[in-house]
Short mmCIF file of C-alpha atoms in Angstrom, two decimals:
data_model
loop_
_atom_site.label_atom_id
_atom_site.label_comp_id
_atom_site.label_asym_id
_atom_site.label_seq_id
_atom_site.Cartn_x
_atom_site.Cartn_y
_atom_site.Cartn_z
CA MET S 110 28.55 -59.48 20.99
CA LEU S 111 30.39 -60.91 24.00
CA GLU S 112 31.88 -57.52 24.72
CA GLU S 113 28.33 -56.54 25.55
CA ALA S 114 27.43 -59.69 27.41
CA PHE S 115 30.50 -60.14 29.57
CA LEU S 116 32.06 -56.70 29.35
CA SER S 117 29.19 -54.25 29.16
CA LYS S 118 30.29 -50.73 29.91
CA ASP S 119 27.85 -47.81 29.81
CA ILE S 120 28.00 -44.25 31.05
CA ASN S 121 25.30 -41.76 31.89
CA PHE S 122 25.51 -38.02 32.36
CA VAL S 123 22.93 -35.62 33.72
CA ARG S 124 22.81 -31.85 33.69
CA ASN S 125 20.54 -29.84 36.01
CA SER S 126 19.81 -26.92 33.74
CA SER S 127 17.67 -26.35 30.69
CA PRO S 128 19.71 -25.54 27.56
CA LYS S 129 18.50 -26.73 24.20
CA GLY S 130 19.79 -29.68 22.26
CA ILE S 131 19.07 -29.36 18.56
CA LYS S 132 18.63 -32.39 16.33
CA ASN S 133 16.94 -32.91 12.96
CA GLY S 134 15.68 -29.36 12.84
CA SER S 135 13.85 -29.54 16.17
CA SER S 136 14.85 -28.39 19.62
CA HIS S 137 14.67 -30.29 22.87
CA ALA S 138 15.06 -28.64 26.24
CA PHE S 139 17.08 -30.85 28.57
CA GLU S 140 16.49 -30.10 32.23
CA GLU S 141 18.67 -33.12 32.88
CA VAL S 142 20.76 -35.09 30.44
CA VAL S 143 21.89 -38.66 31.02
CA VAL S 144 24.54 -40.15 28.80
CA MET S 145 25.03 -43.91 28.83
CA CYS S 146 27.84 -45.57 26.99
CA HIS S 147 27.65 -49.28 26.27
CA PRO S 148 29.81 -52.39 26.48
CA ARG S 149 33.17 -52.16 25.05
CA PHE S 150 31.95 -48.67 25.00
CA ARG S 151 33.83 -46.33 23.59
CA CYS S 152 35.07 -46.43 27.15
CA PHE S 153 36.99 -49.64 27.18
CA MET S 154 38.77 -51.58 24.46
CA THR S 155 37.92 -55.22 25.21
CA ASP S 156 37.81 -56.97 21.81
CA GLY S 157 41.20 -58.62 22.20
CA ILE S 158 40.50 -59.78 25.75
CA VAL S 159 37.17 -61.37 24.84
CA GLY S 160 38.60 -63.12 21.80
CA ASP S 161 41.59 -64.43 23.73
CA VAL S 162 39.47 -65.77 26.58
CA LEU S 163 36.94 -67.49 24.35
CA LYS S 164 39.59 -69.03 22.14
CA VAL S 165 41.33 -70.51 25.17
CA LEU S 166 38.23 -71.71 26.99
CA LEU S 167 36.45 -73.17 23.96
CA GLY S 168 39.74 -74.73 22.90
CA LYS S 169 39.71 -76.78 26.09
CA TYR S 170 36.54 -78.38 24.79
CA GLY S 171 37.92 -78.87 21.29
CA LYS S 172 35.82 -76.02 19.91
CA GLN S 173 36.70 -72.88 17.96
CA TRP S 174 35.10 -69.49 18.64
CA ASP S 175 33.08 -68.29 15.65
CA THR S 176 32.56 -64.52 15.69
CA LYS S 177 29.23 -64.97 13.88
CA MET S 178 27.94 -66.38 17.16
CA ALA S 179 28.09 -62.79 18.40
CA LEU S 180 24.84 -61.98 16.61
CA GLN S 181 22.99 -64.45 18.83
CA ILE S 182 24.19 -62.96 22.10
CA VAL S 183 24.23 -59.25 21.30
CA GLY S 184 22.90 -57.29 24.26
CA LYS S 185 22.47 -60.32 26.52
CA THR S 186 23.45 -60.52 30.16
CA PRO S 187 26.45 -62.72 31.07
CA ILE S 188 24.20 -65.61 32.12
CA GLU S 189 22.12 -65.36 28.94
CA ALA S 190 25.24 -65.24 26.78
CA ALA S 191 26.87 -68.15 28.61
CA THR S 192 23.69 -70.22 28.18
CA ALA S 193 23.64 -69.49 24.44
CA ILE S 194 27.30 -70.50 24.05
CA VAL S 195 26.91 -73.71 26.06
CA GLU S 196 23.89 -74.70 23.98
CA ASP S 197 25.24 -73.63 20.59
CA TYR S 198 28.59 -75.37 21.04
CA LYS S 199 27.00 -78.34 22.82
CA LEU S 200 29.51 -78.03 25.64
CA PRO S 201 29.62 -80.84 28.23
CA CYS S 202 29.02 -78.42 31.10
CA THR S 203 26.25 -76.38 32.66
CA THR S 204 25.89 -72.64 32.31
CA ASP S 205 26.99 -72.21 35.93
CA GLU S 206 30.09 -74.31 35.32
CA PHE S 207 30.91 -72.31 32.20
CA MET S 208 30.52 -69.07 34.15
CA SER S 209 32.74 -70.34 36.96
CA GLU S 210 35.48 -71.05 34.39
CA ILE S 211 35.25 -67.90 32.31
CA THR S 212 34.74 -65.30 35.04
CA PRO S 213 38.23 -65.69 36.60
CA MET S 214 39.79 -65.64 33.13
CA PHE S 215 38.23 -62.25 32.44
CA SER S 216 39.09 -60.95 35.91
CA GLU S 217 42.76 -61.70 35.35
CA ARG S 218 42.75 -59.55 32.24
CA TRP S 219 40.79 -56.49 33.37
CA CYS S 220 44.02 -54.68 34.27
CA ASN S 221 44.89 -54.73 30.55
CA ILE S 222 41.77 -52.87 29.41
CA ARG S 223 42.55 -49.58 27.72
CA ALA S 224 40.27 -46.57 27.71
CA LEU S 225 39.23 -45.91 24.14
CA PRO S 226 40.10 -42.60 22.49
CA GLY S 227 37.88 -39.83 23.80
CA ALA S 228 36.43 -41.73 26.79
CA ASN S 229 38.64 -40.24 29.49
CA ARG S 230 38.32 -36.81 27.88
CA LEU S 231 34.51 -37.00 27.95
CA ILE S 232 34.27 -38.23 31.53
CA LYS S 233 36.67 -35.58 32.83
CA HIS S 234 34.93 -32.85 30.85
CA LEU S 235 31.48 -33.61 32.20
CA LYS S 236 32.72 -34.08 35.73
CA GLN S 237 34.54 -30.74 35.66
CA HIS S 238 31.31 -29.07 34.58
CA GLY S 239 29.30 -30.67 37.37
CA VAL S 240 27.32 -32.98 35.13
CA PRO S 241 26.09 -35.90 37.29
CA MET S 242 26.83 -39.25 35.68
CA ALA S 243 25.46 -42.75 36.09
CA LEU S 244 26.80 -45.96 34.64
CA ALA S 245 24.49 -48.76 33.47
CA SER S 246 25.73 -52.10 32.17
CA ASN S 247 24.57 -55.64 31.54
CA SER S 248 27.68 -56.80 33.42
CA PRO S 249 27.40 -57.77 37.10
CA ARG S 250 27.97 -54.89 39.52
CA GLU S 251 31.15 -56.45 40.90
CA SER S 252 32.63 -56.79 37.41
CA ILE S 253 31.81 -53.17 36.59
CA GLU S 254 33.53 -51.87 39.69
CA THR S 255 36.58 -54.06 39.07
CA LYS S 256 37.02 -52.60 35.59
CA LEU S 257 36.53 -49.06 36.83
CA SER S 258 39.15 -49.54 39.55
CA TYR S 259 41.91 -49.68 36.93
CA HIS S 260 41.10 -46.16 35.70
CA GLN S 261 41.87 -43.42 38.17
CA GLY S 262 38.96 -41.18 39.03
CA TRP S 263 36.38 -43.02 36.95
CA LYS S 264 34.40 -44.69 39.72
CA GLU S 265 34.17 -41.43 41.66
CA SER S 266 32.82 -39.70 38.55
CA PHE S 267 29.53 -41.61 38.61
CA SER S 268 26.65 -40.66 40.85
CA ALA S 269 25.01 -44.03 40.27
CA ILE S 270 25.91 -47.47 38.91
CA VAL S 271 23.45 -50.12 37.72
CA GLY S 272 24.61 -53.66 36.96
CA GLY S 273 22.84 -56.33 34.96
CA ASP S 274 22.42 -58.39 38.12
CA GLU S 275 20.46 -55.56 39.72
CA VAL S 276 17.58 -55.59 37.24
CA ARG S 277 15.23 -58.32 36.09
CA MET S 278 16.03 -57.93 32.38
CA GLY S 279 19.09 -56.55 30.61
CA LYS S 280 19.21 -54.71 27.30
CA PRO S 281 17.29 -54.49 25.02
CA SER S 282 14.78 -54.13 27.84
CA PRO S 283 14.43 -50.48 28.90
CA GLU S 284 14.57 -51.49 32.58
CA ILE S 285 18.25 -50.76 33.14
CA PHE S 286 17.93 -47.31 31.55
CA LEU S 287 14.88 -46.47 33.64
CA GLU S 288 16.62 -47.60 36.82
CA ALA S 289 19.63 -45.38 36.04
CA ALA S 290 17.36 -42.38 35.49
CA LYS S 291 15.53 -43.15 38.72
CA LEU S 292 18.77 -43.19 40.72
CA LEU S 293 19.66 -39.81 39.21
CA ASN S 294 16.19 -38.40 39.93
CA ALA S 295 15.92 -37.68 36.21
CA GLU S 296 12.89 -37.93 33.97
CA PRO S 297 13.56 -40.43 31.13
CA SER S 298 12.50 -37.82 28.57
CA ASN S 299 15.31 -35.61 29.84
CA CYS S 300 17.94 -38.29 29.41
CA LEU S 301 20.51 -38.57 26.64
CA VAL S 302 22.07 -41.98 26.01
CA ILE S 303 25.40 -42.55 24.28
CA GLU S 304 25.19 -46.10 23.01
CA ASP S 305 27.58 -48.54 21.38
CA SER S 306 25.85 -51.90 21.52
CA PHE S 307 26.72 -53.50 18.19
CA LYS S 308 30.22 -54.84 18.59
CA LYS S 309 32.89 -55.73 16.11
CA LEU S 310 31.87 -59.14 14.80
CA VAL S 311 34.80 -60.05 12.60
CA ASP S 312 38.51 -59.43 12.45
CA PHE S 313 39.50 -55.83 11.73
CA GLN S 314 41.15 -56.74 8.46
CA THR S 315 38.21 -58.70 7.05
CA PRO S 316 35.34 -56.21 6.73
CA ASN S 317 33.71 -58.09 3.85
CA VAL S 318 31.99 -60.59 6.13
CA THR S 319 28.26 -60.05 5.77
CA ILE S 320 26.29 -59.22 8.88
CA GLU S 321 22.90 -60.79 8.35
CA THR S 322 20.31 -58.25 9.35
CA ASP S 323 17.60 -56.39 7.53
CA GLY S 324 18.45 -53.25 9.49
CA SER S 325 14.84 -52.85 10.55
CA SER S 326 15.36 -53.64 14.23
CA PRO S 327 17.33 -51.24 16.42
CA ARG S 328 20.49 -52.34 18.18
CA PRO S 329 19.77 -53.67 21.69
CA GLY S 330 21.00 -50.64 23.59
CA VAL S 331 19.48 -48.15 21.16
CA GLY S 332 16.15 -49.97 21.21
CA GLY S 333 16.14 -50.21 24.99
CA ALA S 334 16.95 -46.53 25.43
CA LYS S 335 14.30 -45.43 22.93
CA ALA S 336 11.76 -47.71 24.62
CA ALA S 337 12.61 -45.92 27.86
CA GLY S 338 11.71 -42.62 26.19
CA MET S 339 15.26 -41.29 26.00
CA GLU S 340 17.29 -39.55 23.30
CA VAL S 341 20.15 -41.63 21.86
CA VAL S 342 23.52 -40.84 20.31
CA ALA S 343 24.97 -43.99 18.70
CA VAL S 344 28.70 -44.59 18.35
CA PRO S 345 29.11 -47.58 15.99
CA SER S 346 32.19 -49.65 16.69
CA TYR S 347 32.35 -51.34 13.31
CA PRO S 348 32.77 -49.69 9.89
CA LYS S 349 29.94 -49.33 7.41
CA GLN S 350 27.25 -50.22 9.94
CA SER S 351 25.68 -46.82 10.61
CA HIS S 352 22.46 -47.95 8.94
CA LEU S 353 21.91 -50.35 11.83
CA TYR S 354 21.41 -47.37 14.11
CA ALA S 355 18.64 -45.68 12.13
CA SER S 356 16.48 -45.31 15.23
CA ALA S 357 19.15 -43.30 17.06
CA ASP S 358 18.77 -39.53 17.19
CA GLU S 359 22.37 -39.00 16.09
CA VAL S 360 25.19 -41.25 14.89
CA VAL S 361 28.83 -40.18 15.38
CA ASN S 362 31.98 -41.91 14.19
CA SER S 363 33.68 -41.88 17.59
CA LEU S 364 33.74 -40.04 20.92
CA LEU S 365 36.31 -37.71 19.37
CA ASP S 366 33.48 -36.41 17.16
CA LEU S 367 30.91 -35.92 19.90
CA ARG S 368 29.70 -32.33 20.21
CA PRO S 369 28.08 -32.06 23.67
CA GLU S 370 26.69 -28.60 22.94
CA ILE S 371 24.27 -30.10 20.40
CA TRP S 372 22.57 -31.75 23.37
CA GLY S 373 22.69 -28.83 25.74
CA LEU S 374 25.88 -29.92 27.49
CA PRO S 375 29.01 -27.76 27.95
CA PRO S 376 31.13 -27.71 24.77
CA PHE S 377 34.68 -29.00 24.67
CA GLN S 378 37.28 -26.23 24.69
CA ASP S 379 40.29 -28.27 23.57
CA TRP S 380 40.02 -27.91 19.78
CA ILE S 381 42.83 -25.74 18.40
CA ASN S 382 42.53 -24.22 14.93
CA GLY S 383 40.37 -27.07 13.69
CA THR S 384 42.50 -29.79 15.29
CA LEU S 385 42.16 -31.94 18.39
CA PRO S 386 45.37 -32.79 20.27
CA ILE S 387 45.58 -36.51 21.05
CA GLU S 388 47.94 -38.84 22.85
CA PRO S 389 50.58 -39.42 20.13
CA TRP S 390 50.84 -42.82 18.54
CA TYR S 391 53.39 -44.25 16.16
CA ILE S 392 53.39 -46.57 13.17
CA GLY S 393 55.74 -47.22 10.28
CA GLY S 394 57.16 -49.51 7.65
CA PRO S 395 58.29 -49.48 4.03
CA VAL S 396 56.30 -47.33 1.61
CA ILE S 397 54.07 -49.51 -0.59
CA LYS S 398 52.02 -48.94 -3.73
CA GLY S 399 48.39 -48.17 -3.04
CA TYR S 400 45.42 -48.08 -5.40
CA GLY S 401 47.20 -45.73 -7.79
CA ARG S 402 44.50 -43.12 -7.44
CA GLY S 403 46.40 -40.65 -5.23
CA SER S 404 48.48 -39.15 -8.01
CA LYS S 405 46.43 -40.24 -11.02
CA VAL S 406 42.89 -39.52 -9.80
CA LEU S 407 43.29 -36.98 -7.03
CA GLY S 408 46.58 -35.35 -7.92
CA ILE S 409 47.62 -35.96 -4.32
CA PRO S 410 50.43 -38.52 -4.04
CA THR S 411 50.26 -40.61 -0.88
CA ALA S 412 52.97 -42.70 0.75
CA ASN S 413 50.91 -45.72 1.72
CA LEU S 414 51.83 -48.15 4.49
CA SER S 415 50.82 -51.77 4.83
CA THR S 416 48.30 -52.49 7.61
CA GLU S 417 50.01 -55.81 8.29
CA GLY S 418 51.14 -55.95 11.89
CA TRP S 419 49.15 -52.87 12.89
CA SER S 420 45.65 -54.34 13.26
CA ASP S 421 45.57 -53.88 17.05
CA ILE S 422 46.54 -50.21 16.82
CA LEU S 423 44.18 -49.51 13.95
CA SER S 424 41.23 -51.22 15.63
CA TYR S 425 41.90 -49.12 18.72
CA HIS S 426 41.96 -45.75 16.96
CA PRO S 427 38.82 -44.53 15.17
CA SER S 428 38.97 -44.20 11.41
CA GLY S 429 39.36 -40.63 10.25
CA VAL S 430 41.79 -37.91 9.22
CA TYR S 431 44.84 -37.35 11.41
CA PHE S 432 48.09 -35.39 11.07
CA GLY S 433 51.62 -35.38 12.40
CA TRP S 434 55.22 -35.91 11.36
CA ALA S 435 56.70 -38.32 8.82
CA GLY S 436 60.31 -39.40 8.78
CA LEU S 437 61.89 -40.96 5.69
CA SER S 438 65.08 -42.92 6.26
CA THR S 439 67.15 -41.14 3.59
CA ARG S 440 65.33 -37.82 3.15
CA GLY S 441 64.36 -36.19 6.43
CA VAL S 442 61.24 -35.25 8.40
CA TYR S 443 58.12 -33.75 6.83
CA LYS S 444 54.70 -32.55 7.84
CA MET S 445 51.95 -34.97 6.91
CA VAL S 446 48.19 -35.48 6.97
CA MET S 447 46.75 -39.00 6.74
CA SER S 448 43.57 -41.00 6.57
CA ILE S 449 42.98 -44.39 8.10
CA GLY S 450 39.86 -46.36 7.31
CA TRP S 451 37.82 -47.48 4.34
CA ASN S 452 37.52 -44.23 2.35
CA PRO S 453 33.72 -44.00 1.88
CA TYR S 454 33.96 -42.20 -1.48
CA PHE S 455 35.91 -45.05 -3.07
CA ASN S 456 34.19 -47.66 -0.88
CA ASN S 457 37.38 -49.53 -0.03
CA THR S 458 37.01 -53.22 0.75
CA GLU S 459 39.93 -53.12 3.18
CA ASN S 460 41.36 -50.77 5.74
CA THR S 461 44.14 -48.49 4.49
CA ILE S 462 46.80 -46.15 5.89
CA GLU S 463 47.28 -43.27 3.45
CA PRO S 464 49.69 -40.49 4.56
CA TRP S 465 50.14 -37.44 2.37
CA LEU S 466 53.56 -35.89 2.99
CA LEU S 467 53.17 -32.13 2.59
CA HIS S 468 56.23 -31.70 0.40
CA ASP S 469 56.92 -31.80 -3.34
CA PHE S 470 59.15 -34.79 -4.15
CA ASN S 471 60.84 -35.22 -7.52
CA GLU S 472 60.69 -39.00 -7.46
CA ASP S 473 58.92 -41.95 -5.93
CA PHE S 474 60.35 -43.63 -2.84
CA TYR S 475 58.64 -47.01 -2.73
CA GLY S 476 60.34 -49.36 -0.30
CA GLU S 477 61.89 -46.60 1.77
CA GLU S 478 61.35 -46.82 5.53
CA LEU S 479 58.69 -44.38 6.72
CA ARG S 480 57.89 -43.64 10.37
CA LEU S 481 54.86 -41.62 11.46
CA ALA S 482 54.14 -39.73 14.67
CA ILE S 483 50.38 -39.09 14.75
CA VAL S 484 49.76 -36.14 17.07
CA GLY S 485 46.32 -34.73 16.24
CA TYR S 486 42.86 -35.46 14.86
CA ILE S 487 40.88 -33.42 12.33
CA ARG S 488 37.66 -35.17 11.37
CA PRO S 489 35.95 -38.51 10.70
CA GLU S 490 35.93 -40.11 7.29
CA ALA S 491 33.14 -38.81 5.07
CA ASN S 492 31.56 -39.46 1.71
CA PHE S 493 31.35 -36.72 -0.91
CA SER S 494 28.94 -35.88 -3.69
CA SER S 495 31.73 -35.39 -6.22
CA LEU S 496 35.41 -36.02 -6.78
CA GLU S 497 35.99 -32.28 -6.83
CA SER S 498 34.52 -31.84 -3.35
CA LEU S 499 36.68 -34.71 -2.05
CA ILE S 500 39.84 -33.15 -3.50
CA SER S 501 38.90 -29.76 -2.04
CA LYS S 502 38.42 -31.30 1.40
CA ILE S 503 41.76 -33.10 1.27
CA HIS S 504 43.53 -29.85 0.43
CA GLU S 505 41.70 -28.16 3.28
CA ASP S 506 42.89 -30.94 5.62
CA GLY S 507 46.42 -30.38 4.35
CA LYS S 508 46.27 -26.65 5.00
CA ILE S 509 44.91 -27.18 8.52
CA SER S 510 47.67 -29.69 9.24
CA GLU S 511 50.48 -27.55 7.83
CA GLU S 512 49.50 -24.57 9.95
CA ALA S 513 48.83 -26.61 13.10
CA LEU S 514 52.20 -28.36 13.00
CA ASP S 515 53.94 -25.00 13.44
CA LEU S 516 52.38 -24.71 16.90
CA PRO S 517 54.78 -25.67 19.73
CA LEU S 518 52.25 -28.21 20.99
CA TYR S 519 52.70 -30.27 17.82
CA ALA S 520 56.11 -29.12 16.58
CA THR S 521 57.95 -30.80 19.44
CA TYR S 522 57.20 -34.25 18.04
CA LYS S 523 59.26 -33.53 14.95
CA ASP S 524 62.31 -34.44 17.02
CA VAL S 525 61.10 -37.85 18.21
CA PRO S 526 64.07 -40.23 17.58
CA SER S 527 62.13 -42.77 15.52
CA VAL S 528 60.85 -39.99 13.27
CA LYS S 529 64.20 -38.25 12.84
CA ASN S 530 65.82 -41.62 12.17
CA PRO S 531 63.21 -44.13 10.98
CA LEU S 532 65.69 -46.98 11.42
CA GLN S 533 65.56 -46.43 15.20
CA LEU S 534 62.49 -48.47 16.04
CA ASN S 535 60.27 -48.01 19.10
CA GLU S 536 62.13 -44.99 20.44
CA HIS S 537 59.30 -42.71 21.49
CA PRO S 538 58.93 -40.27 24.38
#
């Protein structure tokens, strides 16, 4: 959507060796591997900025931004997207005038862009291993460099940068991918693209909005990369949309789940006993009743939290299984494992926060204040062939979490003030 058009952000990585990447039972020898990450890429979190800017600007014309419009501008360059908006909303201005208004509004907000979970880790990892990287984006070159300037070391990590104003056609044309490979002296067939070109089209808390597509056409970035003769790893940014990336060679839930070694790149070495340390984040609130299936169906009682007020945090962090510490206002601090997301097995219609406190309680504690310190990641959400296999996996997650939280790396967060005393809000390290 507009994240792609105005905020495109892609990354490319190349390796000058010939290990094998294995996918779908076949092997591919990569003499060079290019990884490109798209728009809001799993590099930058720009949804809020785009929405804010469009709401303000269209409001000046008495119009209201409709996220369904995103489908019409997916993968377009800024000029193409601006033209579509001006025409669709029948704005009393030219495309150039619209661009002259919106460009400064975005520029003022670039300093607020956050790197998405796993982006900085991936860039640093590949740079440390001498993997040349190029960045290709539908955004103008100047805009790309402005965004990069707010993230230390990022610009210097790329051997080449290609902006949408430096090619004749943006995605889904393969031109921008081919130009990036050319600048890296890489054969397109030896290039791996990490692509996230189908942006979040509706509010995080309203996943029931139908996205009208037959799923037969590839997403702009995926289609462009495949047309260029490259391998593609897709990183969907919206839940339950993996089927839209059928033409990709692999689909992963988030950058946290990327396994570079599958594609002949150096493996990450930061997983510890089945867990990935992350920058801690904190949420909390009164314990609420969930679907009633934790105790009754699974035999695993969860202390659910409302997602109200946490949409920004939850849209920032990938869905999946995490672990950390849970503080109850009248009971103490406990180890916990939790899932956030839509629970594929039960096919939830809304996002949920479902912590399982790894302790046997004699009574319910609905309404009690619960504060969570989330310190590590285990895996993405997954579907299961049976209820028994789901229960087994949850218990495995619990065992992994219980053992990991004894490690000093994680144990230190047990003493965070807001966890030890849940009534002390926003007191984090």
